[in-house]
Amino acid sequence: MLLQIAEGSEIAFRELFEHYQRRLFTYVYKVTRSRDLADDAVQDIFLKIWSMRQKLPEIENIEAYLRRMAHNQALKGFQAVAREGLVEDELARRRSAHGSADDGLLSKEIQLYINRLIDQLTPSQRRVFLLSREEGLRQQEIADRLGLNLVTVKRHMVDALKAIRDGLAQNYGTQAVVLYIIFRLSDY
């Protein structure tokens, strides 16, 4: 099966996915107690598997390999949650030290700048980004709605977020990036 996947067989890949998807989800869910983290982890695992499919024949024990990937994805999920918590704590500390009026003005200015950055995205990136932020659609739902594959949607989202982060960092520094992460563009 791994050789077939390495040669690009989507049927073999689907069989691998169907065989291991539930087990990996269950494993990550037991570790994280988060359905969202588990869903995202499983999607990321199979995206990585497909993107590195040429190397699959070198893997001796695919089950152990997938389990290790699931473990690593669970850890990444925990790290992301921990980072968000630290950033939120730092922002709260700054607000109490400097007063929220200054932060509110800066936040509005940054929000306007983010709108300009979104307008500068490619049409595909903008459409994917706004469906995610405005309508709260998951990446698979966006792919289904736009008739794109999941890898393309993820690529557009990554590129859009990078462009916005880079633009914010360049023009406003790290404080704007922190606000961007915390608020996660809640107005969108």
Coordinates of C-alpha atoms in Angstrom, one line a residue:
M1 CA 0.0 0.0 0.0
L2 CA 2.8 2.4 0.9
L3 CA 4.4 1.8 -2.5
Q4 CA 1.1 2.6 -4.2
I5 CA 0.8 5.8 -2.2
A6 CA 4.3 6.7 -3.1
E7 CA 3.4 6.3 -6.8
G8 CA 0.5 8.7 -6.2
S9 CA -2.5 6.3 -5.8
E10 CA -5.3 8.3 -4.1
I11 CA -7.2 5.1 -3.6
A12 CA -4.4 3.6 -1.6
F13 CA -4.0 6.8 0.4
R14 CA -7.8 6.8 1.1
E15 CA -7.5 3.2 2.4
L16 CA -4.6 4.2 4.7
F17 CA -6.6 7.2 5.9
E18 CA -9.7 5.2 6.6
H19 CA -7.7 2.5 8.4
Y20 CA -5.8 4.8 10.7
Q21 CA -7.9 8.1 11.0
R22 CA -10.1 6.9 13.9
R23 CA -7.2 5.4 15.8
L24 CA -5.1 8.6 15.5
F25 CA -8.0 10.8 16.4
T26 CA -8.7 8.7 19.5
Y27 CA -5.0 8.8 20.5
V28 CA -4.7 12.6 20.2
Y29 CA -8.0 13.2 21.8
K30 CA -7.0 11.1 24.8
V31 CA -3.9 13.1 25.2
T32 CA -5.3 16.5 24.6
R33 CA -9.0 16.2 25.5
S34 CA -9.8 18.5 22.6
R35 CA -11.8 17.5 19.6
D36 CA -10.5 20.5 17.6
L37 CA -6.9 19.7 18.4
A38 CA -7.4 16.0 17.5
D39 CA -9.2 16.9 14.2
D40 CA -6.5 19.3 13.2
A41 CA -3.7 16.9 14.2
V42 CA -5.2 14.1 12.1
Q43 CA -5.6 16.4 9.1
D44 CA -2.0 17.6 9.5
I45 CA -0.7 14.1 9.8
F46 CA -2.3 12.9 6.6
L47 CA -1.3 16.1 4.8
K48 CA 2.3 15.4 5.7
I49 CA 2.0 11.8 4.7
W50 CA 0.7 12.8 1.3
S51 CA 3.3 15.5 0.8
M52 CA 6.2 13.2 1.7
R53 CA 4.6 10.1 0.0
Q54 CA 7.8 9.4 -2.1
K55 CA 9.6 8.4 1.2
L56 CA 6.9 6.1 2.4
P57 CA 8.5 2.9 1.1
E58 CA 11.4 3.6 3.5
I59 CA 9.1 3.3 6.5
E60 CA 9.3 -0.1 8.2
N61 CA 6.4 0.2 10.6
I62 CA 3.8 2.6 9.4
E63 CA 1.6 2.2 12.5
A64 CA 4.5 3.2 14.8
Y65 CA 5.4 6.1 12.5
L66 CA 1.8 7.4 12.5
R67 CA 1.6 7.1 16.2
R68 CA 4.8 9.1 16.7
M69 CA 3.4 11.8 14.3
A70 CA 0.2 11.9 16.4
H71 CA 2.2 12.2 19.6
N72 CA 4.2 15.1 18.0
Q73 CA 1.1 16.8 16.7
A74 CA -0.5 16.6 20.2
L75 CA 2.6 18.2 21.7
K76 CA 2.5 21.0 19.1
G77 CA -1.2 21.6 20.0
F78 CA -0.3 21.9 23.7
Q79 CA 2.6 24.3 22.8
A80 CA 0.3 26.5 20.7
V81 CA -2.3 26.6 23.5
A82 CA 0.4 27.4 26.1
R83 CA 1.8 30.2 23.9
E84 CA -1.6 31.8 23.4
G85 CA -2.1 31.7 27.2
L86 CA 1.3 33.4 27.8
V87 CA 0.5 36.1 25.2
E88 CA -2.9 36.7 26.7
D89 CA -1.4 37.1 30.2
E90 CA 1.2 39.5 28.9
L91 CA -1.4 41.6 27.1
A92 CA -3.5 41.7 30.2
R93 CA -0.5 42.8 32.2
R94 CA 0.3 45.6 29.8
R95 CA -3.3 46.8 29.8
S96 CA -3.4 47.1 33.5
A97 CA -0.1 48.9 33.5
H98 CA -0.8 51.4 30.7
G99 CA -4.6 51.6 30.7
S100 CA -6.8 50.2 28.0
A101 CA -7.5 53.5 26.2
D102 CA -4.2 53.5 24.5
D103 CA -4.5 49.8 23.6
G104 CA -8.0 50.4 22.2
L105 CA -6.8 53.2 19.9
L106 CA -3.8 51.1 18.7
S107 CA -6.1 48.1 18.3
K108 CA -8.5 50.1 16.0
E109 CA -5.5 51.4 14.0
I110 CA -4.1 48.0 13.6
Q111 CA -7.5 46.6 12.7
L112 CA -7.7 49.2 9.8
Y113 CA -4.3 48.2 8.7
I114 CA -5.2 44.5 8.8
N115 CA -8.1 45.3 6.5
R116 CA -5.7 46.9 4.0
L117 CA -3.4 43.9 4.3
I118 CA -6.4 41.6 3.6
D119 CA -7.3 43.7 0.5
Q120 CA -3.7 43.1 -0.8
L121 CA -4.0 39.3 -0.6
T122 CA -4.4 37.4 -3.8
P123 CA -8.1 36.8 -4.6
S124 CA -7.8 33.1 -3.6
Q125 CA -6.1 33.8 -0.3
R126 CA -8.6 36.5 0.5
R127 CA -11.6 34.3 -0.2
V128 CA -10.2 31.4 1.9
F129 CA -9.2 33.8 4.7
L130 CA -12.5 35.5 4.9
L131 CA -14.5 32.3 4.7
S132 CA -12.5 31.1 7.7
R133 CA -12.8 34.4 9.7
E134 CA -16.2 35.8 8.7
E135 CA -18.2 32.6 8.4
G136 CA -16.1 30.5 10.8
L137 CA -15.7 27.6 8.3
R138 CA -13.2 24.9 8.9
Q139 CA -10.7 24.3 6.2
Q140 CA -12.4 21.2 4.9
E141 CA -15.7 23.1 4.7
I142 CA -13.9 25.9 2.7
A143 CA -12.4 23.3 0.4
D144 CA -15.9 21.7 -0.2
R145 CA -17.5 25.1 -0.8
L146 CA -14.9 26.4 -3.2
G147 CA -14.3 23.1 -4.9
L148 CA -10.6 23.1 -3.9
N149 CA -8.6 20.3 -2.3
L150 CA -7.7 20.6 1.3
V151 CA -3.9 21.1 0.6
T152 CA -4.7 24.1 -1.5
V153 CA -6.9 25.7 1.1
K154 CA -4.3 25.1 3.8
R155 CA -1.6 26.7 1.6
H156 CA -3.8 29.8 0.9
M157 CA -4.5 30.1 4.6
V158 CA -0.8 29.8 5.6
D159 CA 0.2 32.3 2.9
A160 CA -2.5 34.8 4.0
L161 CA -1.6 34.6 7.7
K162 CA 2.1 35.0 6.9
A163 CA 1.4 38.1 4.8
I164 CA -0.7 39.6 7.5
R165 CA 1.8 38.8 10.3
D166 CA 4.7 40.1 8.2
G167 CA 2.9 43.3 7.3
L168 CA 2.0 43.9 11.0
A169 CA 5.5 43.2 12.2
Q170 CA 7.1 45.4 9.6
N171 CA 4.8 48.4 10.3
Y172 CA 3.9 48.1 14.0
G173 CA 6.4 45.7 15.6
T174 CA 5.7 42.9 17.9
Q175 CA 2.9 44.5 19.9
A176 CA 0.7 44.5 16.8
V177 CA 1.5 40.8 16.1
V178 CA 0.6 40.0 19.8
L179 CA -2.7 41.8 19.4
Y180 CA -3.3 40.0 16.1
I181 CA -2.7 36.6 17.8
I182 CA -4.9 37.4 20.8
F183 CA -7.8 38.8 19.0
R184 CA -7.5 36.4 16.1
L185 CA -9.2 38.9 14.0
S186 CA -12.4 38.5 16.0
D187 CA -14.1 41.2 13.9
Y188 CA -13.8 39.0 10.8

